[in-house]
mmCIF file of C-alpha atoms and ligand atoms in Angstrom:
data_model
loop_
_atom_site.group_PDB
_atom_site.id
_atom_site.type_symbol
_atom_site.label_atom_id
_atom_site.label_comp_id
_atom_site.label_asym_id
_atom_site.label_seq_id
_atom_site.Cartn_x
_atom_site.Cartn_y
_atom_site.Cartn_z
ATOM 1 C CA MET O 1 9.477 24.793 24.721
ATOM 2 C CA LYS O 2 8.919 20.902 25.034
ATOM 3 C CA THR O 3 5.160 21.064 24.471
ATOM 4 C CA ASN O 4 3.061 23.534 22.877
ATOM 5 C CA PRO O 5 -0.556 23.456 24.786
ATOM 6 C CA PHE O 6 -1.667 25.842 22.077
ATOM 7 C CA ARG O 7 -1.244 23.138 18.979
ATOM 8 C CA SER O 8 -4.161 21.762 20.326
ATOM 9 C CA ALA O 9 -6.469 24.394 20.105
ATOM 10 C CA GLN O 10 -9.625 24.385 17.908
ATOM 11 C CA PHE O 11 -12.499 26.576 16.643
ATOM 12 C CA VAL O 12 -15.433 25.558 18.804
ATOM 13 C CA LEU O 13 -17.952 28.626 18.126
ATOM 14 C CA SER O 14 -18.702 31.603 17.014
ATOM 15 C CA ALA O 15 -20.433 34.236 19.416
ATOM 16 C CA ALA O 16 -22.666 37.183 18.751
ATOM 17 C CA GLU O 17 -23.142 37.885 22.638
ATOM 18 C CA VAL O 18 -21.695 37.241 25.388
ATOM 19 C CA ARG O 19 -24.673 34.827 26.927
ATOM 20 C CA GLN O 20 -24.006 32.503 23.858
ATOM 21 C CA LEU O 21 -20.428 31.701 24.893
ATOM 22 C CA PRO O 22 -18.960 28.509 26.992
ATOM 23 C CA ALA O 23 -19.741 28.211 30.307
ATOM 24 C CA ASP O 24 -17.690 31.291 32.459
ATOM 25 C CA SER O 25 -15.895 28.820 34.218
ATOM 26 C CA GLY O 26 -11.803 27.762 33.620
ATOM 27 C CA ALA O 27 -9.298 30.402 31.999
ATOM 28 C CA GLU O 28 -9.773 32.730 29.001
ATOM 29 C CA ILE O 29 -7.068 34.772 26.931
ATOM 30 C CA ALA O 30 -9.376 37.437 24.511
ATOM 31 C CA PHE O 31 -7.223 38.653 20.995
ATOM 32 C CA ALA O 32 -7.256 42.541 20.270
ATOM 33 C CA GLY O 33 -6.393 44.403 17.568
ATOM 34 C CA ARG O 34 -6.972 46.682 14.656
ATOM 35 C CA SER O 35 -7.821 44.908 11.253
ATOM 36 C CA ASN O 36 -4.614 44.117 9.797
ATOM 37 C CA ALA O 37 -2.514 44.393 12.419
ATOM 38 C CA GLY O 38 -1.292 40.121 12.392
ATOM 39 C CA LYS O 39 -3.995 39.296 14.939
ATOM 40 C CA SER O 40 -4.433 36.339 12.649
ATOM 41 C CA SER O 41 -1.138 35.594 11.996
ATOM 42 C CA ALA O 42 -0.176 35.786 15.555
ATOM 43 C CA LEU O 43 -2.653 33.252 16.277
ATOM 44 C CA ASN O 44 -1.904 31.065 14.187
ATOM 45 C CA ALA O 45 1.999 31.120 14.434
ATOM 46 C CA ILE O 46 1.342 30.792 18.630
ATOM 47 C CA CYS O 47 -1.109 27.791 18.011
ATOM 48 C CA ASP O 48 1.342 26.437 15.490
ATOM 49 C CA GLN O 49 -1.258 25.618 12.855
ATOM 50 C CA SER O 50 -1.266 27.256 9.943
ATOM 51 C CA GLY O 51 -5.000 27.592 9.036
ATOM 52 C CA LEU O 52 -6.613 28.258 12.552
ATOM 53 C CA ALA O 53 -7.818 31.648 12.940
ATOM 54 C CA ARG O 54 -8.922 31.482 9.453
ATOM 55 C CA THR O 55 -11.892 30.484 10.725
ATOM 56 C CA SER O 56 -12.068 34.746 12.291
ATOM 57 C CA LYS O 57 -11.993 36.053 8.570
ATOM 58 C CA THR O 58 -14.694 33.799 7.002
ATOM 59 C CA PRO O 59 -18.019 35.965 6.030
ATOM 60 C CA GLY O 60 -20.103 36.159 8.792
ATOM 61 C CA ARG O 61 -17.684 35.283 11.664
ATOM 62 C CA THR O 62 -15.700 38.591 11.220
ATOM 63 C CA GLN O 63 -18.025 40.734 13.861
ATOM 64 C CA LEU O 64 -18.054 37.606 16.322
ATOM 65 C CA LEU O 65 -16.145 36.453 19.044
ATOM 66 C CA ASN O 66 -14.735 33.446 17.408
ATOM 67 C CA VAL O 67 -13.836 30.811 20.679
ATOM 68 C CA PHE O 68 -10.504 28.053 20.283
ATOM 69 C CA VAL O 69 -10.292 26.074 23.076
ATOM 70 C CA LEU O 70 -7.143 24.492 24.381
ATOM 71 C CA ASP O 71 -8.402 22.211 26.666
ATOM 72 C CA GLU O 72 -11.367 21.733 29.134
ATOM 73 C CA GLY O 73 -10.142 24.270 31.446
ATOM 74 C CA ARG O 74 -8.925 26.844 28.642
ATOM 75 C CA ARG O 75 -9.370 29.040 25.764
ATOM 76 C CA LEU O 76 -8.207 31.869 23.602
ATOM 77 C CA ILE O 77 -11.157 34.587 22.363
ATOM 78 C CA ASP O 78 -10.533 36.077 18.957
ATOM 79 C CA LEU O 79 -11.828 39.504 18.975
ATOM 80 C CA PRO O 80 -13.462 41.210 16.061
ATOM 81 C CA GLY O 81 -10.410 43.306 14.045
ATOM 82 C CA TYR O 82 -11.554 47.115 14.001
ATOM 83 C CA GLY O 83 -10.775 49.450 11.393
ATOM 84 C CA TYR O 84 -12.392 48.469 8.272
ATOM 85 C CA ALA O 85 -13.447 51.867 6.996
ATOM 86 C CA LYS O 86 -16.781 50.412 5.017
ATOM 87 C CA VAL O 87 -18.475 49.426 8.146
ATOM 88 C CA PRO O 88 -20.945 51.371 8.747
ATOM 89 C CA GLU O 89 -21.382 53.503 12.270
ATOM 90 C CA ALA O 90 -24.190 51.420 13.706
ATOM 91 C CA VAL O 91 -22.380 47.996 13.161
ATOM 92 C CA ARG O 92 -19.492 49.424 15.413
ATOM 93 C CA GLU O 93 -20.758 50.122 17.963
ATOM 94 C CA ARG O 94 -23.291 47.390 18.394
ATOM 95 C CA TRP O 95 -19.946 45.207 18.214
ATOM 96 C CA ARG O 96 -18.249 47.993 20.870
ATOM 97 C CA ALA O 97 -21.143 47.257 22.775
ATOM 98 C CA ALA O 98 -20.329 43.379 22.698
ATOM 99 C CA ILE O 99 -16.795 43.406 23.238
ATOM 100 C CA ASP O 100 -17.998 46.052 26.450
ATOM 101 C CA ALA O 101 -20.296 43.462 27.955
ATOM 102 C CA TYR O 102 -17.878 40.775 26.981
ATOM 103 C CA LEU O 103 -14.344 42.371 29.173
ATOM 104 C CA ARG O 104 -16.516 43.493 32.214
ATOM 105 C CA GLN O 105 -18.238 40.390 32.339
ATOM 106 C CA ARG O 106 -16.540 38.001 31.604
ATOM 107 C CA ASP O 107 -14.927 36.282 35.460
ATOM 108 C CA SER O 108 -12.599 33.516 33.351
ATOM 109 C CA LEU O 109 -11.104 36.181 31.345
ATOM 110 C CA ARG O 110 -7.765 36.511 32.537
ATOM 111 C CA ALA O 111 -5.440 39.058 29.906
ATOM 112 C CA VAL O 112 -6.272 40.385 26.861
ATOM 113 C CA VAL O 113 -3.543 40.096 24.317
ATOM 114 C CA LEU O 114 -3.608 43.390 21.972
ATOM 115 C CA ILE O 115 -1.800 43.058 18.498
ATOM 116 C CA MET O 116 -0.120 46.064 17.155
ATOM 117 C CA ASP O 117 1.612 46.111 14.071
ATOM 118 C CA SER O 118 5.136 47.638 15.277
ATOM 119 C CA ARG O 119 5.610 50.098 12.331
ATOM 120 C CA HIS O 120 2.371 51.507 13.391
ATOM 121 C CA PRO O 121 1.689 51.137 17.550
ATOM 122 C CA LEU O 122 -0.524 52.769 19.534
ATOM 123 C CA LYS O 123 -3.514 53.875 17.920
ATOM 124 C CA GLU O 124 -6.637 55.371 19.177
ATOM 125 C CA PHE O 125 -7.987 51.638 18.923
ATOM 126 C CA ASP O 126 -4.864 50.907 20.995
ATOM 127 C CA LEU O 127 -5.003 53.622 23.779
ATOM 128 C CA GLN O 128 -9.138 53.089 24.527
ATOM 129 C CA MET O 129 -8.157 49.526 24.764
ATOM 130 C CA LEU O 130 -5.239 49.884 27.328
ATOM 131 C CA ALA O 131 -6.860 52.613 29.208
ATOM 132 C CA TYR O 132 -9.997 50.199 29.009
ATOM 133 C CA CYS O 133 -7.888 47.294 30.432
ATOM 134 C CA ARG O 134 -6.312 49.953 33.024
ATOM 135 C CA ASP O 135 -9.774 50.753 34.638
ATOM 136 C CA ILE O 136 -10.987 47.459 35.049
ATOM 137 C CA GLY O 137 -7.781 45.363 36.210
ATOM 138 C CA LEU O 138 -7.048 43.387 33.256
ATOM 139 C CA GLY O 139 -4.239 42.474 32.186
ATOM 140 C CA CYS O 140 -2.813 42.980 28.792
ATOM 141 C CA HIS O 141 -0.266 41.877 26.806
ATOM 142 C CA VAL O 142 0.842 43.793 23.524
ATOM 143 C CA LEU O 143 2.223 41.836 20.635
ATOM 144 C CA LEU O 144 4.726 44.338 18.334
ATOM 145 C CA THR O 145 4.192 42.706 15.263
ATOM 146 C CA LYS O 146 5.562 42.479 12.194
ATOM 147 C CA ALA O 147 8.848 42.976 13.856
ATOM 148 C CA ASP O 148 10.963 41.732 10.248
ATOM 149 C CA LYS O 149 10.084 44.935 8.633
ATOM 150 C CA LEU O 150 11.757 46.482 11.084
ATOM 151 C CA SER O 151 15.918 46.987 11.467
ATOM 152 C CA ARG O 152 17.221 45.792 15.137
ATOM 153 C CA GLY O 153 17.791 49.027 16.242
ATOM 154 C CA GLU O 154 14.461 50.430 15.168
ATOM 155 C CA ALA O 155 12.347 47.187 16.756
ATOM 156 C CA ALA O 156 14.513 47.819 19.783
ATOM 157 C CA GLY O 157 13.382 51.746 19.714
ATOM 158 C CA THR O 158 9.809 50.931 18.959
ATOM 159 C CA LEU O 159 9.968 48.718 22.135
ATOM 160 C CA ALA O 160 11.414 51.171 23.961
ATOM 161 C CA LEU O 161 8.993 54.114 23.148
ATOM 162 C CA VAL O 162 5.732 51.692 23.609
ATOM 163 C CA ARG O 163 6.579 50.698 26.941
ATOM 164 C CA LYS O 164 7.546 54.326 28.463
ATOM 165 C CA GLU O 165 4.252 55.767 26.318
ATOM 166 C CA ILE O 166 1.928 52.690 28.303
ATOM 167 C CA ALA O 167 4.242 53.351 31.662
ATOM 168 C CA ALA O 168 2.841 57.185 31.136
ATOM 169 C CA LEU O 169 -0.907 55.804 30.593
ATOM 170 C CA GLY O 170 -0.820 54.694 34.106
ATOM 171 C CA SER O 171 -0.883 51.225 32.684
ATOM 172 C CA ASN O 172 0.919 48.183 33.887
ATOM 173 C CA ALA O 173 0.357 46.353 30.159
ATOM 174 C CA SER O 174 3.551 44.183 28.951
ATOM 175 C CA VAL O 175 5.197 44.317 25.792
ATOM 176 C CA GLN O 176 6.984 42.273 23.447
ATOM 177 C CA LEU O 177 8.792 42.386 19.660
ATOM 178 C CA PHE O 178 6.520 39.776 17.787
ATOM 179 C CA SER O 179 7.458 38.768 14.089
ATOM 180 C CA VAL O 180 6.019 35.225 12.232
ATOM 181 C CA PRO O 181 8.622 34.668 9.407
ATOM 182 C CA ALA O 182 11.103 35.269 12.074
ATOM 183 C CA LYS O 183 9.680 33.539 14.985
ATOM 184 C CA THR O 184 10.263 36.439 16.679
ATOM 185 C CA GLY O 185 8.818 36.534 20.367
ATOM 186 C CA LEU O 186 7.000 33.188 20.145
ATOM 187 C CA ASP O 187 8.518 31.588 23.113
ATOM 188 C CA GLU O 188 8.182 34.360 24.566
ATOM 189 C CA ALA O 189 4.239 34.853 24.469
ATOM 190 C CA ARG O 190 3.077 31.601 24.726
ATOM 191 C CA ALA O 191 5.333 31.782 28.205
ATOM 192 C CA THR O 192 3.677 34.737 28.714
ATOM 193 C CA LEU O 193 0.080 33.510 27.835
ATOM 194 C CA ILE O 194 0.328 29.802 29.907
ATOM 195 C CA GLY O 195 1.658 32.173 33.017
ATOM 196 C CA LEU O 196 -2.079 34.727 32.398
ATOM 197 C CA LEU O 197 -4.260 31.072 31.683
ATOM 198 C CA SER O 198 -2.437 29.682 35.208
ATOM 199 C CA GLN O 199 -3.361 33.114 37.017
ATOM 200 C CA PRO O 200 -6.564 32.377 39.724
HETATM 201 P P1 GDP X 1 -5.614 40.975 11.370
HETATM 202 O O1 GDP X 1 -6.351 40.972 10.377
HETATM 203 O O2 GDP X 1 -5.065 41.488 12.226
HETATM 204 O O3 GDP X 1 -6.162 39.004 11.797
HETATM 205 O O4 GDP X 1 -3.909 40.410 9.984
HETATM 206 P P2 GDP X 1 -3.346 39.491 9.962
HETATM 207 O O5 GDP X 1 -3.167 38.200 10.233
HETATM 208 O O6 GDP X 1 -4.837 38.844 8.199
HETATM 209 O O7 GDP X 1 -2.338 39.848 8.863
HETATM 210 C C1 GDP X 1 -2.399 41.041 7.711
HETATM 211 C C2 GDP X 1 -1.411 40.850 7.041
HETATM 212 O O8 GDP X 1 -0.114 40.807 7.631
HETATM 213 C C3 GDP X 1 -1.133 39.543 6.097
HETATM 214 O O9 GDP X 1 -1.221 39.670 4.989
HETATM 215 C C4 GDP X 1 0.104 38.999 6.702
HETATM 216 O O10 GDP X 1 0.900 38.377 6.335
HETATM 217 C C5 GDP X 1 1.195 40.102 7.312
HETATM 218 N N1 GDP X 1 1.498 39.540 8.710
HETATM 219 C C6 GDP X 1 1.321 39.758 9.501
HETATM 220 N N2 GDP X 1 2.082 38.882 10.337
HETATM 221 C C7 GDP X 1 3.187 39.167 9.894
HETATM 222 C C8 GDP X 1 4.785 39.682 10.431
HETATM 223 O O11 GDP X 1 4.862 38.780 11.766
HETATM 224 N N3 GDP X 1 5.651 39.835 9.583
HETATM 225 C C9 GDP X 1 5.085 40.142 8.260
HETATM 226 N N4 GDP X 1 6.620 40.686 7.224
HETATM 227 N N5 GDP X 1 4.007 40.448 7.705
HETATM 228 C C10 GDP X 1 3.090 39.912 8.565
#
């Protein structure tokens, strides 16, 4: 790729609620995934900035929507990761409500990038997110991360299986393999995101 617009990504703010986000104009893409799926690593790799999404792991920011601006009209939103057993149910319920409100209300939201560990795809959270996007007509692009941990054959098999299961859910989410160390799917992910961000 000649120029990578994600390289200019800059952290701007953390929001606990939708009303604290920047003006709802232009286009943005939200990153979602279970804790440890590889969301921060994927964001960093796509933006070619090793420390970018560290922000989202800073204590006090893990439960917030973290906003990264690419340019005047385009943003990436890092949603809180799910799956920490230690988080009390009441807190989890609050995140769920904030994320739910965000996904439903945000006009500039073009799609969700759903991060799954390719060794453990389609967990409960993933199925919920896929169903949610399907029901509200929101685009979804799945990154099957850590593909370097699978053999070529296993990775191809996982990709085919996940595509099949997503189609069976009635979802039209797109799916690709991704690996940070092997750089698998990096250009494909960037091109897909640019396409989604340029949707009217
Ligand atoms: P997050 O909680 O979803 O933000 O996950 P992280 O990005 O922090 O990644 C969780 C762990 O998986 C870390 O130890 C990463 O180094 C590792 N990881 C993330 N992506 C990859 C990948 O593509 N390949 C491999 N082998 N490890 C990865």
